[in-house]
PDB file of C-alpha atoms in Angstrom:
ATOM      1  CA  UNK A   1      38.500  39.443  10.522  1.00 92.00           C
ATOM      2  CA  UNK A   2      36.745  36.758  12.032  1.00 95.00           C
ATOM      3  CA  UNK A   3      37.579  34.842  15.164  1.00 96.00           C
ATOM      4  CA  UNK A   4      35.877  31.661  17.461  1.00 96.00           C
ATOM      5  CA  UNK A   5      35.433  31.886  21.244  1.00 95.00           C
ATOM      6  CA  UNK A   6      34.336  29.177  23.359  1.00 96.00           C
ATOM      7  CA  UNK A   7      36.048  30.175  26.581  1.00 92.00           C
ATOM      8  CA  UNK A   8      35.250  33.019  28.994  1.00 93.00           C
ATOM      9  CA  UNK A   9      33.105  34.360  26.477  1.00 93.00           C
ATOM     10  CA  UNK A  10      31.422  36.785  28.710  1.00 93.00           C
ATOM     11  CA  UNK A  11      34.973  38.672  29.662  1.00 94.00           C
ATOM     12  CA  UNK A  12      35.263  39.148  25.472  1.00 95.00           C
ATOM     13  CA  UNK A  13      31.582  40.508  25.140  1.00 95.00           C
ATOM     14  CA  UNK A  14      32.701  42.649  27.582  1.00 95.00           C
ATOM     15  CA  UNK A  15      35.865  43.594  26.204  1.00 97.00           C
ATOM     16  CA  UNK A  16      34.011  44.994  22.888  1.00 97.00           C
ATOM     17  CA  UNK A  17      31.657  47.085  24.828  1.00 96.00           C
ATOM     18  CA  UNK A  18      34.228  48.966  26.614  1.00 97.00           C
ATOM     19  CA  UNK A  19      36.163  49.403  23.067  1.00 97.00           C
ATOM     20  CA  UNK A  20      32.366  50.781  21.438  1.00 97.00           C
ATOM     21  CA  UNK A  21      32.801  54.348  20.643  1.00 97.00           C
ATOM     22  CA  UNK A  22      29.331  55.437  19.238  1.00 97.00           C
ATOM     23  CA  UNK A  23      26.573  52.401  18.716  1.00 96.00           C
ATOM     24  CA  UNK A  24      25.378  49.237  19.924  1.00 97.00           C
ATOM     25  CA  UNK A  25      22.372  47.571  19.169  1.00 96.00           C
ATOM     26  CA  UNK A  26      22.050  43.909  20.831  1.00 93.00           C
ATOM     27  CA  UNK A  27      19.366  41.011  20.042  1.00 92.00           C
ATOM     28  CA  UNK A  28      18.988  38.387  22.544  1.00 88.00           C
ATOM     29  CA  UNK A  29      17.022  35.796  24.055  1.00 80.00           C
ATOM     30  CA  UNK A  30      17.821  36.012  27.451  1.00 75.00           C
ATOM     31  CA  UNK A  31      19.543  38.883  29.501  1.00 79.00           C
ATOM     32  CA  UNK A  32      20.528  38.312  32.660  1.00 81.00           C
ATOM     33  CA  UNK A  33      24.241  38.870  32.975  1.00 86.00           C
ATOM     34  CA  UNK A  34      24.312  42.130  35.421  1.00 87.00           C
ATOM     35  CA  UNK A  35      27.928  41.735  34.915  1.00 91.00           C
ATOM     36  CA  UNK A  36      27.718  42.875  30.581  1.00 90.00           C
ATOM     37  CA  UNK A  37      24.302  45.128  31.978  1.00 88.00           C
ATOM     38  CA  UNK A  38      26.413  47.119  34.180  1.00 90.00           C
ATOM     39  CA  UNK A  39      29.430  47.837  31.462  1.00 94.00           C
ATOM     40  CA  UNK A  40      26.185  48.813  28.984  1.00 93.00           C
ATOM     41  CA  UNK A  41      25.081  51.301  31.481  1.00 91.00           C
ATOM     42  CA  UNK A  42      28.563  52.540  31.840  1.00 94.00           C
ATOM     43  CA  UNK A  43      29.009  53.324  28.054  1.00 96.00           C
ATOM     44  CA  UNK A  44      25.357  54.706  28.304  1.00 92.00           C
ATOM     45  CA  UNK A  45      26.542  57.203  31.125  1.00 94.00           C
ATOM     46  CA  UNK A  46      29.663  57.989  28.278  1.00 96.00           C
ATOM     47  CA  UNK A  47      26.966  59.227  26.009  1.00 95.00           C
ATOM     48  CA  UNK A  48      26.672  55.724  23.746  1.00 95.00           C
ATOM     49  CA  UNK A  49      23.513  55.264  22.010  1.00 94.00           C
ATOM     50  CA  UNK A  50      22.665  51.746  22.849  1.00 92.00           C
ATOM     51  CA  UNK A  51      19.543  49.733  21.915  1.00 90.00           C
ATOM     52  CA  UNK A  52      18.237  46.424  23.702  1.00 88.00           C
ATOM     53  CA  UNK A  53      16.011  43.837  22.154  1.00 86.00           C
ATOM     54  CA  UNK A  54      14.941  40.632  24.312  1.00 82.00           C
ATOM     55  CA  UNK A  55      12.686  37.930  24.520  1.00 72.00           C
ATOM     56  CA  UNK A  56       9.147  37.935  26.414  1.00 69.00           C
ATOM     57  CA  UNK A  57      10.684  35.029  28.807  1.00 58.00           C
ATOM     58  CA  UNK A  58      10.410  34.225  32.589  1.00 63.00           C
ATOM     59  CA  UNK A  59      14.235  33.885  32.806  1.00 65.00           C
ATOM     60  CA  UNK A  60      14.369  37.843  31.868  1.00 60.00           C
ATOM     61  CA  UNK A  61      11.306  38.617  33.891  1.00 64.00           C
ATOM     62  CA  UNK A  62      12.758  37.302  37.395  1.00 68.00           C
ATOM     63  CA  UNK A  63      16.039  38.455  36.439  1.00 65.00           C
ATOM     64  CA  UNK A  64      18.400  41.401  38.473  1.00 63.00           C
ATOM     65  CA  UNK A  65      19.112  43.538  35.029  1.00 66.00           C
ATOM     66  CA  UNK A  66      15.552  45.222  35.400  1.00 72.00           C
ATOM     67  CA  UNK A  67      17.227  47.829  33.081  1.00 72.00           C
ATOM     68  CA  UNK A  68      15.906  50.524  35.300  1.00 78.00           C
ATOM     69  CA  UNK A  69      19.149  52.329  35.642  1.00 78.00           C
ATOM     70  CA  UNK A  70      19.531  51.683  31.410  1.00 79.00           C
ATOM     71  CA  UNK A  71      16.493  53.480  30.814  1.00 78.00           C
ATOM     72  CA  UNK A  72      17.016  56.291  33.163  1.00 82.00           C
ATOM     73  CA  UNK A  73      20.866  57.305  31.122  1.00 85.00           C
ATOM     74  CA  UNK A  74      18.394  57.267  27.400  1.00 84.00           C
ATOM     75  CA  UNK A  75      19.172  53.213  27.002  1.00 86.00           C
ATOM     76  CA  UNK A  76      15.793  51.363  24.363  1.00 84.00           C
ATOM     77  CA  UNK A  77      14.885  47.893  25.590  1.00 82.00           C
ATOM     78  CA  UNK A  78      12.369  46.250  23.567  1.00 78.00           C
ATOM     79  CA  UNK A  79      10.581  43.263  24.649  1.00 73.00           C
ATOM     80  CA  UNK A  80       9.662  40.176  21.861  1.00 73.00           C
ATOM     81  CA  UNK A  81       7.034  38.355  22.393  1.00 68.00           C
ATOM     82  CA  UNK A  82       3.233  37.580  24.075  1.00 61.00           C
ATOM     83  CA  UNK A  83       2.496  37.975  27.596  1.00 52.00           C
ATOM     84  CA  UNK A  84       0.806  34.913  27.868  1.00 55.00           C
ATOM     85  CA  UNK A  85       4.000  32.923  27.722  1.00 53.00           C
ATOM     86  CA  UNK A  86       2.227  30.629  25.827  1.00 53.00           C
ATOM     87  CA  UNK A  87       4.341  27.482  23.735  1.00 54.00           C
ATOM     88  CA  UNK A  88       2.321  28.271  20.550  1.00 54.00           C
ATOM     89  CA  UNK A  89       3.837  31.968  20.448  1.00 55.00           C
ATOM     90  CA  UNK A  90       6.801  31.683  18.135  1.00 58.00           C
ATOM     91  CA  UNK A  91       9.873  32.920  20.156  1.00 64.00           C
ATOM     92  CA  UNK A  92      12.448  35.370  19.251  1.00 71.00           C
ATOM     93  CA  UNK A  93      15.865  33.527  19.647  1.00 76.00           C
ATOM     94  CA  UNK A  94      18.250  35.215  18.184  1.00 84.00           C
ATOM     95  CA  UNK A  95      21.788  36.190  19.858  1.00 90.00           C
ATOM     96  CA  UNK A  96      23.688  39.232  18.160  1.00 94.00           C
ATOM     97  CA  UNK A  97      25.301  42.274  19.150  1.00 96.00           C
ATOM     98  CA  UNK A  98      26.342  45.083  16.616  1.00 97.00           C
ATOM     99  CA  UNK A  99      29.377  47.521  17.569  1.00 98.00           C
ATOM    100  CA  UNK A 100      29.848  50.526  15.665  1.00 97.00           C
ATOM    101  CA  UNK A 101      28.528  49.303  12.985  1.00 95.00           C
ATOM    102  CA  UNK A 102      31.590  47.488  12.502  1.00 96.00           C
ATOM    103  CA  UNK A 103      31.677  44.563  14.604  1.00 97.00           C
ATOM    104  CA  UNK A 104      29.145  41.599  14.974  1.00 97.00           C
ATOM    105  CA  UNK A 105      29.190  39.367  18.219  1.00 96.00           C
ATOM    106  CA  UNK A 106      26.824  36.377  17.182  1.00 95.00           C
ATOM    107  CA  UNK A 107      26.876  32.443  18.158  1.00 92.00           C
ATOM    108  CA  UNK A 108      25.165  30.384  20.812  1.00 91.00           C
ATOM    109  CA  UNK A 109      26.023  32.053  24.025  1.00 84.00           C
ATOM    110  CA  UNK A 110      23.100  33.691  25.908  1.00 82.00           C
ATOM    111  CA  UNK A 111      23.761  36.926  27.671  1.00 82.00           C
ATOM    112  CA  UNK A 112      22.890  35.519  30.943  1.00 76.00           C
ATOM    113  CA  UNK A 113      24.842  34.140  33.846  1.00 77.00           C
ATOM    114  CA  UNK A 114      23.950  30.552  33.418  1.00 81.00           C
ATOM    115  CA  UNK A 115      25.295  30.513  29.910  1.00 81.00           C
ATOM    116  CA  UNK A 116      28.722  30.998  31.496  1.00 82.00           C
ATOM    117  CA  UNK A 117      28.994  27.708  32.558  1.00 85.00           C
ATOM    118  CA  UNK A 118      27.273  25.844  29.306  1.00 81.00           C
ATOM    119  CA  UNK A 119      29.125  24.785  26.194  1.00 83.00           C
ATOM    120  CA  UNK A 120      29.096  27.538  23.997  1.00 84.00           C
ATOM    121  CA  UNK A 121      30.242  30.025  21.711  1.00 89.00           C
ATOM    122  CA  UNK A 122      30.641  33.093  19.522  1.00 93.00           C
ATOM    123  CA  UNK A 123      32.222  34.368  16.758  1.00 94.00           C
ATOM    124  CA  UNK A 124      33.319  38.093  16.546  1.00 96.00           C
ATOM    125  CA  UNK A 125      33.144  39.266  12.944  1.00 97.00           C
ATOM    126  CA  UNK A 126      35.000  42.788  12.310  1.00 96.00           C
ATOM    127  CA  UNK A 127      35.135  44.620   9.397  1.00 96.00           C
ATOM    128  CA  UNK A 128      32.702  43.062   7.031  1.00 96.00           C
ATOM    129  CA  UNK A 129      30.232  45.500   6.289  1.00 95.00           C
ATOM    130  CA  UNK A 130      27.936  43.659   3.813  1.00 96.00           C
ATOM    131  CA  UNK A 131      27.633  41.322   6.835  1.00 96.00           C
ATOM    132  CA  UNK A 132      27.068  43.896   9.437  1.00 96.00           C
ATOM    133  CA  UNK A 133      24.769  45.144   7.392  1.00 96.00           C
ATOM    134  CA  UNK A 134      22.588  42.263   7.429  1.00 95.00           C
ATOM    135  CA  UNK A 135      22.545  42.154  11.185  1.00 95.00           C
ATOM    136  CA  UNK A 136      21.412  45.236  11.214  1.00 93.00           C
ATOM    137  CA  UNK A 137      18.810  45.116   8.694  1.00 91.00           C
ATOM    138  CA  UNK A 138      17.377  42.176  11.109  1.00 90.00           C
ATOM    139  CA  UNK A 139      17.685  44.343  14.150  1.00 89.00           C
ATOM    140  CA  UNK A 140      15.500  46.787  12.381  1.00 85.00           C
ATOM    141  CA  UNK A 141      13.194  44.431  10.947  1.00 84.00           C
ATOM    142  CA  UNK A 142      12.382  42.961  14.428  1.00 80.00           C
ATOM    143  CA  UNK A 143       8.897  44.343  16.268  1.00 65.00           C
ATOM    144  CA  UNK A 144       8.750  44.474  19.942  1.00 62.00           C
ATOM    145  CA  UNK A 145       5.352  44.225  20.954  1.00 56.00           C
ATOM    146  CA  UNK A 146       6.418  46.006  24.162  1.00 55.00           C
ATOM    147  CA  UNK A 147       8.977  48.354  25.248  1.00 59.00           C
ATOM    148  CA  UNK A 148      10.285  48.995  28.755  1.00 57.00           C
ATOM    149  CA  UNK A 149      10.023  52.652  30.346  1.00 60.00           C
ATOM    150  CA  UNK A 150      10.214  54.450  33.736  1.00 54.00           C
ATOM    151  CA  UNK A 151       7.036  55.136  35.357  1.00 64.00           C
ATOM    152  CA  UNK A 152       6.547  55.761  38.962  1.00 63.00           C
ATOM    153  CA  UNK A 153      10.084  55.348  39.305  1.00 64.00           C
ATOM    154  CA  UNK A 154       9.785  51.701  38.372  1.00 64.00           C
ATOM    155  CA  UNK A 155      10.513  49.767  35.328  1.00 61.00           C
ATOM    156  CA  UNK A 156       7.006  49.489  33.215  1.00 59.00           C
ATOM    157  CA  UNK A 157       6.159  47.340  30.011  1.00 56.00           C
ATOM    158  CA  UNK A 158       4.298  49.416  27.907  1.00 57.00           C
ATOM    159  CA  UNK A 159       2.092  47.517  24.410  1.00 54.00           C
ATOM    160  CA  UNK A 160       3.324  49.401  21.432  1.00 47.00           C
ATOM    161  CA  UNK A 161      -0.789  49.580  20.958  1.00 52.00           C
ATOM    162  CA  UNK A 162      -1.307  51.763  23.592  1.00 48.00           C
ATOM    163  CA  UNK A 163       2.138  54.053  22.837  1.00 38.00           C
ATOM    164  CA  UNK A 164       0.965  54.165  19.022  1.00 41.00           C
ATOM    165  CA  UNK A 165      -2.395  55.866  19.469  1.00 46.00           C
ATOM    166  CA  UNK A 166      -0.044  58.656  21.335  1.00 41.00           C
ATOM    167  CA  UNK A 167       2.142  58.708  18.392  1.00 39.00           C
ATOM    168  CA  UNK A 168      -0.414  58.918  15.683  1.00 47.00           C
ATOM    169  CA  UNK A 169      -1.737  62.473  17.429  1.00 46.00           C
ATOM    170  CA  UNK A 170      -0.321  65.892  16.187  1.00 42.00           C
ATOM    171  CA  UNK A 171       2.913  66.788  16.925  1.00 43.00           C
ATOM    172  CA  UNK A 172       3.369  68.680  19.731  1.00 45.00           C
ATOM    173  CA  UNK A 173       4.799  72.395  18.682  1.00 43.00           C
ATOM    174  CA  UNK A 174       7.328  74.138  21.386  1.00 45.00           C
ATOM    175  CA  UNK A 175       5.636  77.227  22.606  1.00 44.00           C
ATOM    176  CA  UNK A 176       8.440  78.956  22.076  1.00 46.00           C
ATOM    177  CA  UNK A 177       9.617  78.375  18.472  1.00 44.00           C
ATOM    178  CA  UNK A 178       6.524  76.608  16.660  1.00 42.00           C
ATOM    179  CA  UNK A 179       8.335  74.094  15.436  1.00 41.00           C
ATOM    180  CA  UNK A 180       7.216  70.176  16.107  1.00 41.00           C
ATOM    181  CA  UNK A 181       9.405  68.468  18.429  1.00 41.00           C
ATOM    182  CA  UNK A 182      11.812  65.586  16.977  1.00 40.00           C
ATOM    183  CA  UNK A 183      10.283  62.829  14.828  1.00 41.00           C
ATOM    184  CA  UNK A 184      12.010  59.632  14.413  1.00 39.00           C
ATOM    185  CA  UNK A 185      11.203  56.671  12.736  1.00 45.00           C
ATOM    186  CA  UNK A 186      12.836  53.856  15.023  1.00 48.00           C
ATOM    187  CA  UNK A 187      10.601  52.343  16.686  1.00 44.00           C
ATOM    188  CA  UNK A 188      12.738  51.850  20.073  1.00 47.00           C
ATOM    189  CA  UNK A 189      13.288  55.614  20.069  1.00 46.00           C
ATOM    190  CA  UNK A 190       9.542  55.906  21.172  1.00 40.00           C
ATOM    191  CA  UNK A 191      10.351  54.805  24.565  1.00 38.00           C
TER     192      UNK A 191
END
């Protein structure tokens, strides 16, 4: 099934999330709708695994979704992009969300409040999983050079540099059972 939406396209993003049962994993530009943020952290508080990729972009940087209260129920922002903000820095402009792993939300709309009143759209693609699959091959392939985390009870952007070296060490072994704690080879699960 696949179906256009170029009105209130923000109340249909919406309507998927609260429909997700297990999985999402979303890939935009800019992320500044505190309206979809809020229903994420909701399914996050239901136990959802949900993973956030954005762009290295003023608009996020100034924005209300500071994903504090997303990282503190287990949510994985990533962030694409230099620091520097400079023009010659390609930039990561892609706009997909992937449900389930059974639904794809992808077209021109943003996830940000402005894009609510632009000339947009999406198209919400169900049940094709050789297409799904794709989208989620490109969420994987994707490499945040930074990834959002909690430290002295604020949000922090941590390089994946810096959080590498820590990864590359030993594992840690539990003192109680010897065994090394949980490996995983997702790179937003480091956060």
């Amino acid at each position: 099934m696949v179906k256009a939406y170029f009105e209130n396209i923000h109340l249909q993003i919406i309507h998927h999330i609260e429909n997700a049962q297990s999985d999402i994993k979303i890939c935009v530009a800019w992320f500044t709708d505190f309206e979809i943020y809020s229903k994420l952290v909701d399914k996050l508080k239901e136990g959802l695994n949900i993973e956030v990729i954005i762009a290295n972009h003023k608009f996020n940087k100034k924005s209300r979704v500071d994903f504090k209260e997303f990282l503190n129920f287990k949510g994985k922002v990533g962030y694409i992009g230099n620091l520097d903000d400079s023009s010659r820095d390609s930039f990561m402009h892609n706009k997909f969300c992937i449900i389930d792993n059974n639904l794809v939300i992808t077209g021109s709309y943003n996830w940000s409040f402005k894009a609510r009143m632009n000339d947009e759209n999406i198209l919400i693609i169900q049940d094709d999983s050789s297409l799904t699959k794709q989208f989620e091959n490109k969420f994987f392939d994707l490499k945040p050079q930074f990834g959002f985390a909690i430290k002295n009870n604020k949000v922090a952007l941590l390089p994946i540099e810096n959080i590498m070296a820590k990864w590359d060490k030993k594992p840690n072994l539990n003192s109680s059972n010897k065994k090394p704690t949980q490996n995983t080879s997702n790179i937003l699960d480091k956060f």
